[in-house]
Amino acid sequence: MIAFRTLLYKEALRFWKVAFQTVGAPVLTSVMYLMIFSQVLADRVKVYDTVRYTDFLIPGLVMMSVLQNAFSNSSSSLIQSKITGNIVFVLLPPISYREFYGAYVIASIMRGIVVGLGVWIASLPFAQVGVTHPLWALAFALLGGAMLGTLGIIAGIWADKFDQLAAFQNFMIMPLTMLSGVFYSIHSLPPFWQGVSHLNPFFFMIDGFRYGFFGVSDVSPWLSLGVVAVALVVFAIVCLEMLRRGYKLRH
Amino acid sequence: MRSGDDGPAIRVQGAVKQYGSLQALAGVDLEIAQGEFFGLLGPNGAGKTTLISALAGLTRLSAGRIAVMGQDVVDDYREARRMLGVVPQELVFDPFFTVREVLRIQSGYFGVKNNEPWISELLENLDLTSKADANMRTLSGGMKRRVLVAQALVHKPPVIVLDEPTAGVDVELRQTLWKFIQKLNAAGHTIVLTTHYLEEAEALCTRIAMLKAGRVIALDTTANILRHVSSHALKVRIAESITLPDALREKLVRDEAGELSFSFERYDDVETLLATLRAAGAILQDVEITKPDLEQAFIGMMSKA
Ligand SMILES: Nc1ncnc2c1ncn2[C@@H]1O[C@H](COP(=O)(O)OP(=O)(O)O)[C@@H](O)[C@H]1O
Ligand SMILES: [Mg+2]
């Protein structure tokens, strides 16, 4: 238990010490998205009858920040430790693979939530969106953060070089988040692309999270919850198995 | 140092490690007793680091098993790792933290709470007190090395393994380090050391294993290795080359431009050697007696194996 807590503390301290880059920078990016898209699209995009576009956009951006930063935290921590070699400091002690997984995932969720909160606070001058069902919003933030934290561990362990990790991020994580309905409701898409979106677990995370804010969503929040939970379990099993075997960590 | 248990500190049985077609360990058997100061020697690529990695659970063996203080490093990895402190060969560090933070965190990984008194003692003994709150990035190579030693010791492991700890460390620093490690050894900790500096192994280790191409080619007390491989040598310089009588020829170990070295076992033999040389017509210009050293032993064994 002490080992787990210490590893969690170390992972949290790691991003907090460089919060300017790990929290400040992503908050600024999201605020830029918010300013530009809400200015340009507010009068053109119609999503739900009862929700203004700027309001619609904010939960999406918050959740996108949660997801991307959760991924970023575990993946960059692991690849840095692997490349600099200081990964031995966590491989030598009697830390079980479950503790290892738990600590990296929870630290990732923490970073995701901190950045998400930052984005939400920074959005207040633009629009004050209320949270209709806070528990739904929280559940999706936690599960989504956990899933991306898990993917981050998988990617961080798999990648041998920074550019492999960047490829994972640019060709998997970015497209999946961009095509998840952050900037639009998928009902405004042609049927084919609506179908494609339903194969994207990120869509359900964003949609479910948004339900927490407005009480309206593209699909039932229970369906979203189910999809996200199943996806998380699948990735967690893959990740835990990699860690148990010591894949790429213990030759 | 669990009381009532005097099994070996480290037991390696049939350790094989295969990297593709390369056999980094080709069947190593080794037992290191509790309280020993043990040297693991061998040229680059002999498999020393691989053996240590397997011991520490950083690498998994292709075959064979290893136990630390009776705990299997795979099946009982938690107990085994708690017994073990490893100073890695590579000079690694975490650039996010200060020296003290690093040591607190490492203590936590081993489940040790409130470790401040021991951390302070480590810093003191390793001459790091003034750097306690400095970021790891700002330290010199030698200081980073000492932090690595401190990190390996936060949980007071009964078995301490140092993989070339003095590579690239200046002389003064080496002295500090060895004084401390010897103190730990005197307090009952088992020490395993790999080094390139043979005089270090000679001065510190009570027993030595020599590794070559993944095999143990010699395993004995330091004294025995020195005795067996190279006895004392008598070095003479003679004016003109002569034909050596057979009795001398078989004792000749080196012949370099008029400088001849003969091995001998007892000092009484020196008289006979010199007399035989004179009788053969040699004019002696210089005579010197050299003591055996590990370097000779090492070279001798490596060329034979
Ligand atoms: N991860 C690895 N992959 C492939 N070969 C390796 C790996 N680690 C070590 N080796 C090889 O195993 C052999 C033993 O290496 P090592 O244990 O580092 O030797 P030493 O520490 O005695 O210098 C060397 O030939 C080395 O190239
Ligand atoms: Mg080595």
Tab-separated table of N, CA, C and O in Angstrom, chain B residues 117-204:
chain	number	residue	atom	x	y	z
B	117	PRO	N	15.726	9.636	9.451
B	117	PRO	CA	17.025	9.449	10.120
B	117	PRO	C	18.018	8.661	9.248
B	117	PRO	O	19.181	9.048	9.132
B	118	TRP	N	17.540	7.589	8.627
B	118	TRP	CA	18.440	6.783	7.790
B	118	TRP	C	18.841	7.540	6.533
B	118	TRP	O	19.992	7.472	6.087
B	119	ILE	N	17.911	8.289	5.947
B	119	ILE	CA	18.249	9.088	4.767
B	119	ILE	C	19.352	10.091	5.112
B	119	ILE	O	20.333	10.240	4.374
B	120	SER	N	19.217	10.741	6.268
B	120	SER	CA	20.246	11.705	6.674
B	120	SER	C	21.585	11.008	6.868
B	120	SER	O	22.636	11.549	6.506
B	121	GLU	N	21.545	9.814	7.431
B	121	GLU	CA	22.783	9.079	7.647
B	121	GLU	C	23.431	8.700	6.315
B	121	GLU	O	24.647	8.808	6.148
B	122	LEU	N	22.596	8.276	5.377
B	122	LEU	CA	23.119	7.947	4.048
B	122	LEU	C	23.768	9.175	3.416
B	122	LEU	O	24.880	9.098	2.879
B	123	LEU	N	23.066	10.295	3.473
B	123	LEU	CA	23.601	11.520	2.877
B	123	LEU	C	24.931	11.883	3.523
B	123	LEU	O	25.888	12.240	2.832
B	124	GLU	N	24.979	11.757	4.840
B	124	GLU	CA	26.190	12.083	5.580
B	124	GLU	C	27.343	11.179	5.138
B	124	GLU	O	28.409	11.647	4.769
B	125	ASN	N	27.098	9.876	5.138
B	125	ASN	CA	28.150	8.911	4.823
B	125	ASN	C	28.622	9.006	3.379
B	125	ASN	O	29.744	8.626	3.066
B	126	LEU	N	27.766	9.487	2.505
B	126	LEU	CA	28.143	9.560	1.100
B	126	LEU	C	28.497	10.987	0.697
B	126	LEU	O	28.591	11.301	-0.491
B	127	ASP	N	28.679	11.843	1.709
B	127	ASP	CA	29.126	13.203	1.432
B	127	ASP	C	28.141	13.970	0.559
B	127	ASP	O	28.538	14.703	-0.351
B	128	LEU	N	26.869	13.791	0.811
B	128	LEU	CA	25.861	14.419	-0.048
B	128	LEU	C	25.006	15.436	0.712
B	128	LEU	O	24.113	16.053	0.137
B	129	THR	N	25.284	15.598	1.995
B	129	THR	CA	24.412	16.437	2.819
B	129	THR	C	24.210	17.825	2.220
B	129	THR	O	23.085	18.339	2.174
B	130	SER	N	25.278	18.408	1.694
B	130	SER	CA	25.155	19.772	1.169
B	130	SER	C	24.336	19.811	-0.120
B	130	SER	O	23.920	20.865	-0.557
B	131	LYS	N	24.113	18.649	-0.719
B	131	LYS	CA	23.369	18.620	-1.982
B	131	LYS	C	21.945	18.085	-1.795
B	131	LYS	O	21.240	17.848	-2.781
B	132	ALA	N	21.551	17.896	-0.537
B	132	ALA	CA	20.271	17.229	-0.270
B	132	ALA	C	19.100	17.876	-1.007
B	132	ALA	O	18.204	17.185	-1.482
B	133	ASP	N	19.115	19.203	-1.104
B	133	ASP	CA	17.963	19.862	-1.716
B	133	ASP	C	18.246	20.359	-3.127
B	133	ASP	O	17.478	21.144	-3.678
B	134	ALA	N	19.333	19.863	-3.701
B	134	ALA	CA	19.652	20.227	-5.089
B	134	ALA	C	18.907	19.289	-6.036
B	134	ALA	O	18.706	18.113	-5.733
B	135	ASN	N	18.504	19.843	-7.169
B	135	ASN	CA	17.862	19.003	-8.180
B	135	ASN	C	18.898	18.039	-8.767
B	135	ASN	O	20.053	18.403	-8.974
B	136	MET	N	18.450	16.829	-9.043
B	136	MET	CA	19.334	15.794	-9.581
B	136	MET	C	20.090	16.261	-10.823
B	136	MET	O	21.236	15.882	-11.042
B	137	ARG	N	19.409	17.069	-11.625
B	137	ARG	CA	20.020	17.545	-12.874
B	137	ARG	C	21.321	18.310	-12.648
B	137	ARG	O	22.189	18.320	-13.499
B	138	THR	N	21.393	18.996	-11.497
B	138	THR	CA	22.527	19.891	-11.278
B	138	THR	C	23.753	19.172	-10.720
B	138	THR	O	24.792	19.780	-10.556
B	139	LEU	N	23.632	17.878	-10.424
B	139	LEU	CA	24.750	17.168	-9.808
B	139	LEU	C	25.775	16.693	-10.830
B	139	LEU	O	25.436	16.418	-11.978
B	140	SER	N	27.025	16.578	-10.367
B	140	SER	CA	28.074	16.023	-11.224
B	140	SER	C	27.873	14.508	-11.328
B	140	SER	O	27.115	13.916	-10.559
B	141	GLY	N	28.601	13.907	-12.260
B	141	GLY	CA	28.483	12.460	-12.464
B	141	GLY	C	28.782	11.664	-11.195
B	141	GLY	O	28.049	10.748	-10.837
B	142	GLY	N	29.842	12.054	-10.504
B	142	GLY	CA	30.228	11.338	-9.291
B	142	GLY	C	29.154	11.431	-8.214
B	142	GLY	O	28.886	10.471	-7.492
B	143	MET	N	28.537	12.604	-8.133
B	143	MET	CA	27.482	12.775	-7.131
B	143	MET	C	26.244	11.976	-7.495
B	143	MET	O	25.605	11.377	-6.636
B	144	LYS	N	25.914	11.959	-8.782
B	144	LYS	CA	24.767	11.151	-9.209
B	144	LYS	C	25.010	9.691	-8.858
B	144	LYS	O	24.104	8.977	-8.428
B	145	ARG	N	26.250	9.254	-9.040
B	145	ARG	CA	26.598	7.875	-8.723
B	145	ARG	C	26.361	7.612	-7.243
B	145	ARG	O	25.821	6.586	-6.857
B	146	ARG	N	26.741	8.568	-6.402
B	146	ARG	CA	26.559	8.361	-4.962
B	146	ARG	C	25.077	8.364	-4.581
B	146	ARG	O	24.662	7.666	-3.659
B	147	VAL	N	24.279	9.165	-5.296
B	147	VAL	CA	22.835	9.139	-5.038
B	147	VAL	C	22.274	7.760	-5.403
B	147	VAL	O	21.434	7.206	-4.696
B	148	LEU	N	22.796	7.188	-6.496
B	148	LEU	CA	22.365	5.836	-6.879
B	148	LEU	C	22.674	4.832	-5.767
B	148	LEU	O	21.877	3.938	-5.490
B	149	VAL	N	23.845	5.005	-5.150
B	149	VAL	CA	24.202	4.118	-4.043
B	149	VAL	C	23.216	4.317	-2.896
B	149	VAL	O	22.671	3.358	-2.346
B	150	ALA	N	22.948	5.572	-2.567
B	150	ALA	CA	22.005	5.861	-1.478
B	150	ALA	C	20.626	5.271	-1.792
B	150	ALA	O	19.979	4.672	-0.931
B	151	GLN	N	20.189	5.410	-3.038
B	151	GLN	CA	18.879	4.867	-3.432
B	151	GLN	C	18.807	3.360	-3.236
B	151	GLN	O	17.765	2.818	-2.884
B	152	ALA	N	19.942	2.703	-3.490
B	152	ALA	CA	19.958	1.242	-3.354
B	152	ALA	C	19.893	0.820	-1.891
B	152	ALA	O	19.595	-0.321	-1.586
B	153	LEU	N	20.195	1.774	-0.992
B	153	LEU	CA	20.337	1.400	0.421
B	153	LEU	C	19.196	1.892	1.299
B	153	LEU	O	19.189	1.651	2.504
B	154	VAL	N	18.206	2.582	0.721
B	154	VAL	CA	17.155	3.197	1.548
B	154	VAL	C	16.446	2.179	2.436
B	154	VAL	O	16.007	2.521	3.531
B	155	HIS	N	16.332	0.954	1.965
B	155	HIS	CA	15.583	-0.036	2.739
B	155	HIS	C	16.511	-0.979	3.502
B	155	HIS	O	16.093	-2.049	3.917
B	156	LYS	N	17.758	-0.566	3.684
B	156	LYS	CA	18.756	-1.366	4.413
B	156	LYS	C	18.755	-2.823	3.971
B	156	LYS	O	18.547	-3.733	4.785
B	157	PRO	N	18.987	-3.070	2.709
B	157	PRO	CA	18.911	-4.455	2.222
B	157	PRO	C	20.076	-5.279	2.752
B	157	PRO	O	21.200	-4.783	2.821
B	158	PRO	N	19.832	-6.541	3.121
B	158	PRO	CA	20.928	-7.398	3.576
B	158	PRO	C	21.929	-7.717	2.465
B	158	PRO	O	23.081	-8.004	2.742
B	159	VAL	N	21.474	-7.670	1.202
B	159	VAL	CA	22.376	-7.968	0.094
B	159	VAL	C	22.488	-6.733	-0.808
B	159	VAL	O	21.478	-6.209	-1.269
B	160	ILE	N	23.707	-6.296	-1.035
B	160	ILE	CA	23.936	-5.077	-1.816
B	160	ILE	C	24.783	-5.418	-3.032
B	160	ILE	O	25.844	-6.032	-2.915
B	161	VAL	N	24.288	-5.065	-4.215
B	161	VAL	CA	24.997	-5.373	-5.451
B	161	VAL	C	25.376	-4.079	-6.144
B	161	VAL	O	24.523	-3.224	-6.381
B	162	LEU	N	26.648	-3.942	-6.443
B	162	LEU	CA	27.115	-2.718	-7.098
B	162	LEU	C	27.729	-3.076	-8.451
B	162	LEU	O	28.717	-3.812	-8.515
B	163	ASP	N	27.147	-2.570	-9.522
B	163	ASP	CA	27.616	-2.887	-10.869
B	163	ASP	C	28.525	-1.762	-11.366
B	163	ASP	O	28.053	-0.698	-11.756
B	164	GLU	N	29.810	-2.009	-11.309
B	164	GLU	CA	30.828	-1.020	-11.681
B	164	GLU	C	30.556	0.347	-11.078
B	164	GLU	O	30.412	1.343	-11.803
B	165	PRO	N	30.516	0.420	-9.758
B	165	PRO	CA	30.123	1.667	-9.113
B	165	PRO	C	31.171	2.761	-9.220
B	165	PRO	O	30.856	3.926	-9.023
B	166	THR	N	32.402	2.392	-9.525
B	166	THR	CA	33.435	3.423	-9.511
B	166	THR	C	33.881	3.825	-10.904
B	166	THR	O	34.821	4.593	-11.050
B	167	ALA	N	33.187	3.327	-11.939
B	167	ALA	CA	33.539	3.747	-13.296
B	167	ALA	C	33.318	5.246	-13.413
B	167	ALA	O	32.232	5.748	-13.133
B	168	GLY	N	34.360	5.959	-13.794
B	168	GLY	CA	34.238	7.398	-13.995
B	168	GLY	C	34.095	8.209	-12.715
B	168	GLY	O	33.651	9.346	-12.752
B	169	VAL	N	34.458	7.615	-11.589
B	169	VAL	CA	34.378	8.349	-10.329
B	169	VAL	C	35.799	8.654	-9.862
B	169	VAL	O	36.674	7.800	-9.931
B	170	ASP	N	36.025	9.895	-9.393
B	170	ASP	CA	37.412	10.237	-9.051
B	170	ASP	C	37.871	9.524	-7.774
B	170	ASP	O	37.076	9.000	-6.997
B	171	VAL	N	39.199	9.540	-7.591
B	171	VAL	CA	39.826	8.706	-6.561
B	171	VAL	C	39.293	8.999	-5.160
B	171	VAL	O	38.955	8.084	-4.411
B	172	GLU	N	39.169	10.265	-4.852
B	172	GLU	CA	38.749	10.651	-3.508
B	172	GLU	C	37.360	10.093	-3.210
B	172	GLU	O	37.084	9.561	-2.140
B	173	LEU	N	36.519	10.209	-4.231
B	173	LEU	CA	35.158	9.728	-4.112
B	173	LEU	C	35.079	8.236	-3.927
B	173	LEU	O	34.275	7.705	-3.179
B	174	ARG	N	35.964	7.550	-4.649
B	174	ARG	CA	36.033	6.099	-4.516
B	174	ARG	C	36.338	5.720	-3.092
B	174	ARG	O	35.743	4.807	-2.541
B	175	GLN	N	37.279	6.462	-2.477
B	175	GLN	CA	37.655	6.163	-1.090
B	175	GLN	C	36.451	6.301	-0.159
B	175	GLN	O	36.176	5.422	0.641
B	176	THR	N	35.717	7.407	-0.307
B	176	THR	CA	34.520	7.625	0.515
B	176	THR	C	33.562	6.455	0.367
B	176	THR	O	33.049	5.918	1.344
B	177	LEU	N	33.347	6.105	-0.882
B	177	LEU	CA	32.394	5.042	-1.179
B	177	LEU	C	32.833	3.718	-0.541
B	177	LEU	O	32.052	3.057	0.138
B	178	TRP	N	34.113	3.367	-0.735
B	178	TRP	CA	34.574	2.068	-0.220
B	178	TRP	C	34.576	2.010	1.292
B	178	TRP	O	34.295	0.973	1.881
B	179	LYS	N	34.898	3.167	1.904
B	179	LYS	CA	34.873	3.192	3.368
B	179	LYS	C	33.464	2.836	3.855
B	179	LYS	O	33.279	2.031	4.759
B	180	PHE	N	32.502	3.445	3.201
B	180	PHE	CA	31.108	3.227	3.602
B	180	PHE	C	30.666	1.786	3.330
B	180	PHE	O	30.056	1.134	4.167
B	181	ILE	N	31.018	1.288	2.156
B	181	ILE	CA	30.602	-0.072	1.807
B	181	ILE	C	31.265	-1.084	2.736
B	181	ILE	O	30.644	-2.057	3.162
B	182	GLN	N	32.514	-0.823	3.087
B	182	GLN	CA	33.190	-1.741	4.018
B	182	GLN	C	32.541	-1.721	5.389
B	182	GLN	O	32.439	-2.749	6.052
B	183	LYS	N	32.085	-0.522	5.770
B	183	LYS	CA	31.368	-0.404	7.045
B	183	LYS	C	30.089	-1.251	7.007
B	183	LYS	O	29.774	-1.962	7.963
B	184	LEU	N	29.389	-1.174	5.898
B	184	LEU	CA	28.154	-1.959	5.764
B	184	LEU	C	28.464	-3.457	5.797
B	184	LEU	O	27.755	-4.245	6.407
B	185	ASN	N	29.556	-3.828	5.132
B	185	ASN	CA	29.951	-5.227	5.122
B	185	ASN	C	30.290	-5.700	6.538
B	185	ASN	O	29.877	-6.779	6.964
B	186	ALA	N	31.004	-4.849	7.268
B	186	ALA	CA	31.353	-5.193	8.646
B	186	ALA	C	30.093	-5.343	9.496
B	186	ALA	O	30.056	-6.127	10.438
B	187	ALA	N	29.055	-4.589	9.152
B	187	ALA	CA	27.795	-4.677	9.898
B	187	ALA	C	26.966	-5.892	9.479
B	187	ALA	O	25.858	-6.088	9.970
B	188	GLY	N	27.495	-6.683	8.525
B	188	GLY	CA	26.819	-7.934	8.193
B	188	GLY	C	26.167	-7.979	6.823
B	188	GLY	O	25.638	-9.010	6.424
B	189	HIS	N	26.188	-6.850	6.093
B	189	HIS	CA	25.592	-6.870	4.754
B	189	HIS	C	26.487	-7.648	3.794
B	189	HIS	O	27.711	-7.538	3.837
B	190	THR	N	25.857	-8.411	2.935
B	190	THR	CA	26.586	-9.116	1.886
B	190	THR	C	26.811	-8.134	0.737
B	190	THR	O	25.884	-7.444	0.327
B	191	ILE	N	28.029	-8.081	0.221
B	191	ILE	CA	28.328	-7.140	-0.861
B	191	ILE	C	28.762	-7.921	-2.104
B	191	ILE	O	29.608	-8.810	-2.019
B	192	VAL	N	28.167	-7.580	-3.236
B	192	VAL	CA	28.612	-8.144	-4.510
B	192	VAL	C	29.008	-6.977	-5.394
B	192	VAL	O	28.266	-6.009	-5.535
B	193	LEU	N	30.185	-7.103	-5.965
B	193	LEU	CA	30.758	-5.971	-6.670
B	193	LEU	C	31.269	-6.411	-8.040
B	193	LEU	O	31.919	-7.441	-8.149
B	194	THR	N	30.943	-5.653	-9.071
B	194	THR	CA	31.657	-5.862	-10.330
B	194	THR	C	32.495	-4.618	-10.568
B	194	THR	O	32.078	-3.514	-10.236
B	195	THR	N	33.669	-4.821	-11.062
B	195	THR	CA	34.528	-3.661	-11.284
B	195	THR	C	35.526	-3.952	-12.399
B	195	THR	O	35.814	-5.095	-12.723
B	196	HIS	N	35.990	-2.859	-12.968
B	196	HIS	CA	37.057	-2.975	-13.949
B	196	HIS	C	38.418	-2.747	-13.307
B	196	HIS	O	39.441	-3.053	-13.876
B	197	TYR	N	38.372	-2.130	-12.112
B	197	TYR	CA	39.623	-1.843	-11.425
B	197	TYR	C	40.005	-3.060	-10.600
B	197	TYR	O	39.440	-3.309	-9.547
B	198	LEU	N	40.976	-3.817	-11.101
B	198	LEU	CA	41.304	-5.065	-10.434
B	198	LEU	C	41.877	-4.847	-9.051
B	198	LEU	O	41.630	-5.620	-8.140
B	199	GLU	N	42.614	-3.757	-8.905
B	199	GLU	CA	43.199	-3.515	-7.573
B	199	GLU	C	42.100	-3.313	-6.538
B	199	GLU	O	42.265	-3.630	-5.368
B	200	GLU	N	40.957	-2.824	-6.998
B	200	GLU	CA	39.823	-2.651	-6.095
B	200	GLU	C	39.313	-4.001	-5.606
B	200	GLU	O	39.131	-4.220	-4.415
B	201	ALA	N	39.114	-4.897	-6.553
B	201	ALA	CA	38.643	-6.233	-6.196
B	201	ALA	C	39.656	-6.914	-5.282
B	201	ALA	O	39.299	-7.579	-4.307
B	202	GLU	N	40.937	-6.721	-5.598
B	202	GLU	CA	41.997	-7.347	-4.820
B	202	GLU	C	41.982	-6.834	-3.388
B	202	GLU	O	42.153	-7.589	-2.429
B	203	ALA	N	41.774	-5.532	-3.251
B	203	ALA	CA	41.816	-4.930	-1.916
B	203	ALA	C	40.559	-5.238	-1.103
B	203	ALA	O	40.617	-5.307	0.114
B	204	LEU	N	39.412	-5.415	-1.778
B	204	LEU	CA	38.148	-5.471	-1.050
B	204	LEU	C	37.538	-6.868	-0.938
B	204	LEU	O	36.968	-7.216	0.091
